[in-house]
mmCIF file of C-alpha atoms in Angstrom:
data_model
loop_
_atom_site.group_PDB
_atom_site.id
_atom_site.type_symbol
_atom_site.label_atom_id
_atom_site.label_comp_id
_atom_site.label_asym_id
_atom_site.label_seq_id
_atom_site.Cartn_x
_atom_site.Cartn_y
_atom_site.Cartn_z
ATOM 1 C CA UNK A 28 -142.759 -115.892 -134.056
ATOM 2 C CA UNK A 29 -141.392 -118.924 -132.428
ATOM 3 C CA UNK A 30 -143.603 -117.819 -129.062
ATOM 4 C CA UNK A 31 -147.386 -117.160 -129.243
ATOM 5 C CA UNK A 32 -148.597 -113.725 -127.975
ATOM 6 C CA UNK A 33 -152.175 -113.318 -127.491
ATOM 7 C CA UNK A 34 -153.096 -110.038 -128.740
ATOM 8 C CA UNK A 35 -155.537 -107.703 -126.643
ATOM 9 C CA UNK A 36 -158.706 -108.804 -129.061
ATOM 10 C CA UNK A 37 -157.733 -112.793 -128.150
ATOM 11 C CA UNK A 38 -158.491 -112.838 -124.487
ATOM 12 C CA UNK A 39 -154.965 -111.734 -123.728
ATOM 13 C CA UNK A 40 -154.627 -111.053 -119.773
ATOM 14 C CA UNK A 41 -153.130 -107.858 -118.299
ATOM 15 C CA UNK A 42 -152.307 -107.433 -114.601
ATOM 16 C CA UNK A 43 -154.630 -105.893 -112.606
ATOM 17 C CA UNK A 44 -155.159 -102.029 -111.964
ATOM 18 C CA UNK A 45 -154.490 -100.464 -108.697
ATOM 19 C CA UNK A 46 -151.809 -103.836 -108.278
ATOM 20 C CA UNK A 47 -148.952 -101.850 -106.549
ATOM 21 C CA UNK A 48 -145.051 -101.301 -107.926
ATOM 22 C CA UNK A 49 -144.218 -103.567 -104.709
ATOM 23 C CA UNK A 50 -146.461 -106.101 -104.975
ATOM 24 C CA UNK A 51 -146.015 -106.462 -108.663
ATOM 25 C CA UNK A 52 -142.146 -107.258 -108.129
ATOM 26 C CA UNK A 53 -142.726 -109.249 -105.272
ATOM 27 C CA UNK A 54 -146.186 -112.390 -106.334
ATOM 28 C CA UNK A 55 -146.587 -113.847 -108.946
ATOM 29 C CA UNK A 56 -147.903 -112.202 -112.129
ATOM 30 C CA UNK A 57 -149.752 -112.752 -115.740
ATOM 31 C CA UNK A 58 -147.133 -111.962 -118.555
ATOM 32 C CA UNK A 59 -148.780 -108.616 -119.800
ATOM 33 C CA UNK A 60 -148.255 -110.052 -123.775
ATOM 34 C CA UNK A 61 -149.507 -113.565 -123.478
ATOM 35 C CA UNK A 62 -150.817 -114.429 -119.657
ATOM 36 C CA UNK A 63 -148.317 -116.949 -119.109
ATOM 37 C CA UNK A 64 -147.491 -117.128 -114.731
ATOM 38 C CA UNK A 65 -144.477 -115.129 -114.089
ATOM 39 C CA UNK A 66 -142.114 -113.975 -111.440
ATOM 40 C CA UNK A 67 -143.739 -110.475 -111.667
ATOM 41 C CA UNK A 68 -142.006 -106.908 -113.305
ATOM 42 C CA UNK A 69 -141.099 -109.111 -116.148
ATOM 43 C CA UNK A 70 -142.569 -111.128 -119.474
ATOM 44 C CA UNK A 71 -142.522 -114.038 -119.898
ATOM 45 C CA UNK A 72 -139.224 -115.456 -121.272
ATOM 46 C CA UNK A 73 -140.663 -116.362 -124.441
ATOM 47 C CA UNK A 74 -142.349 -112.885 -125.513
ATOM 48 C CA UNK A 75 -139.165 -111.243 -124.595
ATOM 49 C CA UNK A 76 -136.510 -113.289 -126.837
ATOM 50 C CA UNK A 77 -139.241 -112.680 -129.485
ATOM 51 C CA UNK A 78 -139.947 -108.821 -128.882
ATOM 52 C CA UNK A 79 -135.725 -108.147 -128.409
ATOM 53 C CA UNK A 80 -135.024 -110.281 -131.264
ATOM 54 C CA UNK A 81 -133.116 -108.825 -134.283
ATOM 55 C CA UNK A 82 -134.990 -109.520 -137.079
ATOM 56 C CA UNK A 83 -132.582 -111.246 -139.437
ATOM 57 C CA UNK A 84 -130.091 -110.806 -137.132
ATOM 58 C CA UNK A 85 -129.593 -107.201 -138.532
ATOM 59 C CA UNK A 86 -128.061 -105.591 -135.431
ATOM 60 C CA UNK A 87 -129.279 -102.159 -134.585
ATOM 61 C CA UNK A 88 -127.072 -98.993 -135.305
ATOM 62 C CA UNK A 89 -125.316 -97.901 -132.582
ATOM 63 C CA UNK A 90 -125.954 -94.185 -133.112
ATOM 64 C CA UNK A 91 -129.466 -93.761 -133.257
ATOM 65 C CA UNK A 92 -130.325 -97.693 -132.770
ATOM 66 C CA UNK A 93 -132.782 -98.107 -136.371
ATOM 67 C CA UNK A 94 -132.323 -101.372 -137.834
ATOM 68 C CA UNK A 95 -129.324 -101.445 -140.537
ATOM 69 C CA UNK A 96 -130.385 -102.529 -144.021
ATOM 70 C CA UNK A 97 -129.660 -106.166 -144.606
ATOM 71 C CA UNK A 98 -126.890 -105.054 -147.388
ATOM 72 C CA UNK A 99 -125.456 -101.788 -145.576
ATOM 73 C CA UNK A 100 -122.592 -101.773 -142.866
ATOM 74 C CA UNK A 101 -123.290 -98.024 -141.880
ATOM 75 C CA UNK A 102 -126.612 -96.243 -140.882
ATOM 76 C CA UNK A 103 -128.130 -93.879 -143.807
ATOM 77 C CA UNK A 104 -130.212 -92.037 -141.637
ATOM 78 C CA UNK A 105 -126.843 -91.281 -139.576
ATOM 79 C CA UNK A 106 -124.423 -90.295 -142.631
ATOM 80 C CA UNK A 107 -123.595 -86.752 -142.303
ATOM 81 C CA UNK A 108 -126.256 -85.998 -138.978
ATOM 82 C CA UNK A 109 -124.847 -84.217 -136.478
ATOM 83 C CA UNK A 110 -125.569 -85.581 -132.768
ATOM 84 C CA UNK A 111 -125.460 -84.351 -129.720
ATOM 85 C CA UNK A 112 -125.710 -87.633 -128.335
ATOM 86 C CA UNK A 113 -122.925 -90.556 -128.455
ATOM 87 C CA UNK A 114 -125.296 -93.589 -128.510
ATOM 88 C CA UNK A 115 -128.847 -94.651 -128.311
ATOM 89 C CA UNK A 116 -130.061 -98.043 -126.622
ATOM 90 C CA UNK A 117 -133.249 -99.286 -127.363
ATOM 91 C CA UNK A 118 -134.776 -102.470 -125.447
ATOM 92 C CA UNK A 119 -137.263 -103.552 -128.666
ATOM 93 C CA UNK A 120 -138.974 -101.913 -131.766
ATOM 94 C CA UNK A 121 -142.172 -99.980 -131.663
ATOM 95 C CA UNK A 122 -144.265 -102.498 -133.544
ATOM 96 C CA UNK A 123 -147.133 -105.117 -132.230
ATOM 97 C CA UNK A 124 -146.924 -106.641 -130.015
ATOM 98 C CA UNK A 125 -144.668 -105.058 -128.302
ATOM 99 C CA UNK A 126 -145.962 -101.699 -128.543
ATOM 100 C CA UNK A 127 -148.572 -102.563 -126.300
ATOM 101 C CA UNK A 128 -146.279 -103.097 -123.366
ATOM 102 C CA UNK A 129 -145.868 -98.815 -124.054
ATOM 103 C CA UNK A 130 -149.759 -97.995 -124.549
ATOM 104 C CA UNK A 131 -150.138 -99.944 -121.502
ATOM 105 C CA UNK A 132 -148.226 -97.628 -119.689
ATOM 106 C CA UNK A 133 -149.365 -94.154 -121.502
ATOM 107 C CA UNK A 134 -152.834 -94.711 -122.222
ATOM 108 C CA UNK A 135 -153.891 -97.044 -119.730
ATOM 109 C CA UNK A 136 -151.912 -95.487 -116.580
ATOM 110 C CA UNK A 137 -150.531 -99.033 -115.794
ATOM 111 C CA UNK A 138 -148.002 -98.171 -113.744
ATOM 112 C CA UNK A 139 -146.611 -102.033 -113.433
ATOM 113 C CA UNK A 140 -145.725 -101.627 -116.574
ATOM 114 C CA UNK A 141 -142.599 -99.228 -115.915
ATOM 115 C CA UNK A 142 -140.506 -101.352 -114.269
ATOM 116 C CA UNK A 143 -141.064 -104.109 -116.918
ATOM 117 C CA UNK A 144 -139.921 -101.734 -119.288
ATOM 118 C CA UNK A 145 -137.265 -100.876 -116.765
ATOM 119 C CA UNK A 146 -135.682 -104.632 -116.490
ATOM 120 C CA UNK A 147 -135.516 -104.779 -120.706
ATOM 121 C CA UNK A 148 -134.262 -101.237 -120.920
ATOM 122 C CA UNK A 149 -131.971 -102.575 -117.892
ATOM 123 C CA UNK A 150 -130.679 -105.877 -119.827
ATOM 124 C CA UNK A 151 -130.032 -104.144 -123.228
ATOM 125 C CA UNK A 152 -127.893 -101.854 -121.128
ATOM 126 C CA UNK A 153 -125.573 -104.389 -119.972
ATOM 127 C CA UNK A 154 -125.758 -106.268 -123.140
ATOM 128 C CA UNK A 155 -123.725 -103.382 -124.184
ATOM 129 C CA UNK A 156 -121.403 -102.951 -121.865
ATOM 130 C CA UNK A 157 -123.178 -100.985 -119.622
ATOM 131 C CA UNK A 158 -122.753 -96.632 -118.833
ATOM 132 C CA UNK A 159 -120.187 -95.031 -117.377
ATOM 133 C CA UNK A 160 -119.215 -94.797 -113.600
ATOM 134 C CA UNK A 161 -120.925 -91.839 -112.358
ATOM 135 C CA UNK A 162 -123.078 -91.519 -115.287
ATOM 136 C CA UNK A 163 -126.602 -90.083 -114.087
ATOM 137 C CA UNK A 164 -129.901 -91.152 -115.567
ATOM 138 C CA UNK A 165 -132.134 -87.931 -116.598
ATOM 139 C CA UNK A 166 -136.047 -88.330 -117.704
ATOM 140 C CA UNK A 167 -137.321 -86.389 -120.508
ATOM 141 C CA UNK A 168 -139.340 -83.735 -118.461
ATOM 142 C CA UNK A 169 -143.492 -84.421 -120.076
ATOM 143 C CA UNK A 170 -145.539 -81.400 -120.733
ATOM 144 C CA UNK A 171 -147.948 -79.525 -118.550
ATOM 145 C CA UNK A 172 -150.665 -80.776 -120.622
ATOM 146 C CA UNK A 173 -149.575 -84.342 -120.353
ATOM 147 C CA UNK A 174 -149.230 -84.103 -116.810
ATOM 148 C CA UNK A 175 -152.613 -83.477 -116.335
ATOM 149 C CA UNK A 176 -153.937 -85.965 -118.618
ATOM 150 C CA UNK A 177 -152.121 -88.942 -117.240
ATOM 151 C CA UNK A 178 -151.439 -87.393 -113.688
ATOM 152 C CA UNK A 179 -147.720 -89.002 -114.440
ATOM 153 C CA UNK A 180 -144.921 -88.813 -116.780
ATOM 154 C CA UNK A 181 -144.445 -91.981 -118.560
ATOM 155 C CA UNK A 182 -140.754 -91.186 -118.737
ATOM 156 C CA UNK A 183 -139.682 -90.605 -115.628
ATOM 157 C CA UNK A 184 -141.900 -93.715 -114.031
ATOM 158 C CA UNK A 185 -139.462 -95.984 -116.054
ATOM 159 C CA UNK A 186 -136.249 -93.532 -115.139
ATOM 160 C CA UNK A 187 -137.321 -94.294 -111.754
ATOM 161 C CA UNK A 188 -137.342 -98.000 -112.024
ATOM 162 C CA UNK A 189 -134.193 -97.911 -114.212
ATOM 163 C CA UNK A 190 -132.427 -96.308 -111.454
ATOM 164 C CA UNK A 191 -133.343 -99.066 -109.364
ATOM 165 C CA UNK A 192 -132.171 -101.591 -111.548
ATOM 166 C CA UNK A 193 -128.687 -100.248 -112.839
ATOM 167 C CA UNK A 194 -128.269 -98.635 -109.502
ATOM 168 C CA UNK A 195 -127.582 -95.195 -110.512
ATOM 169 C CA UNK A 196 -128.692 -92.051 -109.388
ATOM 170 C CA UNK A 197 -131.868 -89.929 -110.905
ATOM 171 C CA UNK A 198 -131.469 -86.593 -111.350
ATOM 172 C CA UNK A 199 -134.968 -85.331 -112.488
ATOM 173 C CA UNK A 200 -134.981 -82.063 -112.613
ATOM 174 C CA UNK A 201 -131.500 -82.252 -114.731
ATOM 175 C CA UNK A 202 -133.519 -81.210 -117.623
ATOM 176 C CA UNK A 203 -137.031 -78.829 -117.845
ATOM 177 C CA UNK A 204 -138.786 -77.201 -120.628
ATOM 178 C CA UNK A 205 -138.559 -73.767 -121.793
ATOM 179 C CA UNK A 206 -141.973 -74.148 -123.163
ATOM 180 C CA UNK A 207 -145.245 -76.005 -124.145
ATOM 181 C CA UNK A 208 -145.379 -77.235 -127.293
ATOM 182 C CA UNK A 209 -148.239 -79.470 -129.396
ATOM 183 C CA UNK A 210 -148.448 -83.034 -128.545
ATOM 184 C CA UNK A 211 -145.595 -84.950 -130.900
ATOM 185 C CA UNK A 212 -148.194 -87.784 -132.413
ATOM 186 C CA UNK A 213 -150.169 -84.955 -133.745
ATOM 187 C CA UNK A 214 -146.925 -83.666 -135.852
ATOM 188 C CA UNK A 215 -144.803 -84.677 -139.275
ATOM 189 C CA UNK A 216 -141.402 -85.312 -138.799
ATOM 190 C CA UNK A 217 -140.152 -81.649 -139.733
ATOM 191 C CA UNK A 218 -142.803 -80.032 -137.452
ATOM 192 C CA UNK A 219 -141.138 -82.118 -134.480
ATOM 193 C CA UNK A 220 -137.874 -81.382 -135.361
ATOM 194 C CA UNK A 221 -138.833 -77.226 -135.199
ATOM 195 C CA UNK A 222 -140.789 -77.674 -132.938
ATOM 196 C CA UNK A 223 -138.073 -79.413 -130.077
ATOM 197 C CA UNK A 224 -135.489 -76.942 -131.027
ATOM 198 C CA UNK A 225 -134.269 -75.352 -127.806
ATOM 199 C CA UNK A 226 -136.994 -76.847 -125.931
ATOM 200 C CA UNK A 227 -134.897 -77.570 -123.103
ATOM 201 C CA UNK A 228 -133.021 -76.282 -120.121
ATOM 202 C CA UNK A 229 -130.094 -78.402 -118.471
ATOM 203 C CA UNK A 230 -129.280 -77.841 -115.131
ATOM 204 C CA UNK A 231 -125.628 -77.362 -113.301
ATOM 205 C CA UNK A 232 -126.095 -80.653 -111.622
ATOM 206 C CA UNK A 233 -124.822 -82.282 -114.755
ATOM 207 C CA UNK A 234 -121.776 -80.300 -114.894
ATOM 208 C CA UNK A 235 -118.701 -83.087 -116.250
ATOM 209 C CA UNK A 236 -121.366 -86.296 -115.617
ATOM 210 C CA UNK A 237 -121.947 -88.586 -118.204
ATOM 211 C CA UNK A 238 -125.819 -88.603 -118.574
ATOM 212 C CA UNK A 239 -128.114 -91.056 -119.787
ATOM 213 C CA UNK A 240 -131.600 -89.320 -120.940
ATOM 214 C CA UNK A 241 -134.296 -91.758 -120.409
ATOM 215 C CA UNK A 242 -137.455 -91.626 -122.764
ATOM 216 C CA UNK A 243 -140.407 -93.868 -123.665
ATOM 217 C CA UNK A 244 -140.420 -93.989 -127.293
ATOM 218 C CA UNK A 245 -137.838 -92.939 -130.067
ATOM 219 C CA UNK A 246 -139.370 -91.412 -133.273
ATOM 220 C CA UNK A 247 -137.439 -88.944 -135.361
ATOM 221 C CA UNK A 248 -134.955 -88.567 -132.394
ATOM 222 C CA UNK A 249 -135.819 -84.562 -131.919
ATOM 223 C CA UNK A 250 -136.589 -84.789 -128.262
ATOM 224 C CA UNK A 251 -133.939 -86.519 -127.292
ATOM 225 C CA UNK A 252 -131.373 -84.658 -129.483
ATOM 226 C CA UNK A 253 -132.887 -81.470 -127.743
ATOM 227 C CA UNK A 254 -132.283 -82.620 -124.599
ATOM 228 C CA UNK A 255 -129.116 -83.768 -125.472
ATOM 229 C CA UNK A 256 -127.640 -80.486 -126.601
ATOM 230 C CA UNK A 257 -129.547 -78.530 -123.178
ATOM 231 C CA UNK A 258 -127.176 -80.954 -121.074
ATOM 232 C CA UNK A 259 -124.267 -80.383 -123.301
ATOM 233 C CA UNK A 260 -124.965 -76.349 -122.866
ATOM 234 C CA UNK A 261 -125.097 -77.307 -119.419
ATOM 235 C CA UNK A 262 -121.691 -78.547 -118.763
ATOM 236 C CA UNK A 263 -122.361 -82.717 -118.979
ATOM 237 C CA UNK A 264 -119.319 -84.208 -120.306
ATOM 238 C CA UNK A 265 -121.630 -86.657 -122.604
ATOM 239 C CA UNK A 266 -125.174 -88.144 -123.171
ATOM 240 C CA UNK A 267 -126.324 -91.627 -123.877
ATOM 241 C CA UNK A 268 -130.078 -92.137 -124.682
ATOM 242 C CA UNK A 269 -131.839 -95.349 -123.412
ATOM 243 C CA UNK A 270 -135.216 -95.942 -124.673
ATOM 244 C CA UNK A 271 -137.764 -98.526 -124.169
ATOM 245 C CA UNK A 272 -138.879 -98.788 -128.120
ATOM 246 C CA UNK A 273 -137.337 -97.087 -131.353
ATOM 247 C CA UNK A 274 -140.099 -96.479 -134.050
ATOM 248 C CA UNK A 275 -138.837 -97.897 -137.467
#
């Protein structure tokens, strides 16, 4: 990579704990990837031309936002699937570094970090083209046993910030769940895909909106096609998902 990123064993420095959301966007910060002096809410503009990159300049497919092949003009993991969904933006690929920029956020309870995910999420966005007028942003709802773990829901601390930044309204309790289920990195691919099946309740509110679901991480896709299809049941006239990373 064109830009060194100190990882977290090289004496990498992260922003402080208890800094608030306000303060954060308003002094000067530490680039949470490398410790480079920044504006604050934001990397550095080096680790983020390296972490949005497209490797090989492969774009991303526009369906479900995986890499495409280097020799393939169509997605194989989207030939013949069935989506609830239109599109799926993705600000950067679940891989180090960058995946630290998410850990910070889950495992660390670094709030800051959500509306730094927020401003990539944001730019990727308008790099294509931006959502619909009237479109309402919608967090995937976290568990009851996540809840209390992290005392927040990852997903709807960067909804909340993405708001902000595209100026749209949040509707967060759009979507719920009809049920607990077992944490999703505990669980194969099929497991997650029975397991999110009708997991989901959409609410009236989205009746004919265009809604954009807004979710840490992309895996398999199952949560967000669930919630997809509860808003479609609902009456939304279509979904866009909008995640910070897409796992490979």
């Amino acid at each position: 990579m064109a830009h060194i990123i100190a990882h977290p064993g090289g004496r990498a420095r992260f922003p402080l704990q208890g800094m608030g959301r306000r303060l954060w966007s308003q002094v000067g910060c530490d680039c949470p990837l490398c410790g480079a002096r920044v504006a604050g809410a934001r990397l550095c503009g080096g680790c983020e031309a390296d972490i949005t990159a497209l490797p090989g300049g492969r774009p991303r497919c526009p369906g479900c936002a995986l890499r495409l092949p280097a020799t393939a003009s169509a997605c194989p993991a989207c030939l013949g699937a069935s989506r609830a969904y239109g599109r799926t933006i993705a600000a950067f690929d679940y891989v180090p570094p960058a995946d630290a920029l998410i850990q910070m956020l889950k495992t660390r309870l670094r709030l800051s970090m959500a509306p730094v995910l927020a401003r990539l999420m944001a730019a990727e966005v308008r790099r294509h083209g931006g959502l619909p007028a009237g479109s309402l942003l919608v967090p995937v709802p976290a568990s009851r046993v996540s809840l209390r773990l992290r005392g927040m829901n990852p997903a709807g601390e960067i909804a909340r910030s993405l708001a902000a930044e595209l100026a749209l309204p949040l509707a967060r309790g759009a979507l719920r769940r009809r049920r607990e289920t077992p944490r999703q990195t505990a669980l194969g691919r099929r497991a997650r895909q029975q397991g999110a099946t009708a997991l989901f309740l959409g609410s009236s509110r989205v009746r004919g909106r265009h809604v954009a679901v807004v979710d840490d991480v992309m895996t398999t896709g199952s949560t967000v096609q669930a919630a997809a299809s509860a808003l479609l049941a609902a009456g939304a006239a279509s979904v866009t998902i909008l995640v910070a990373a897409r796992t490979p």
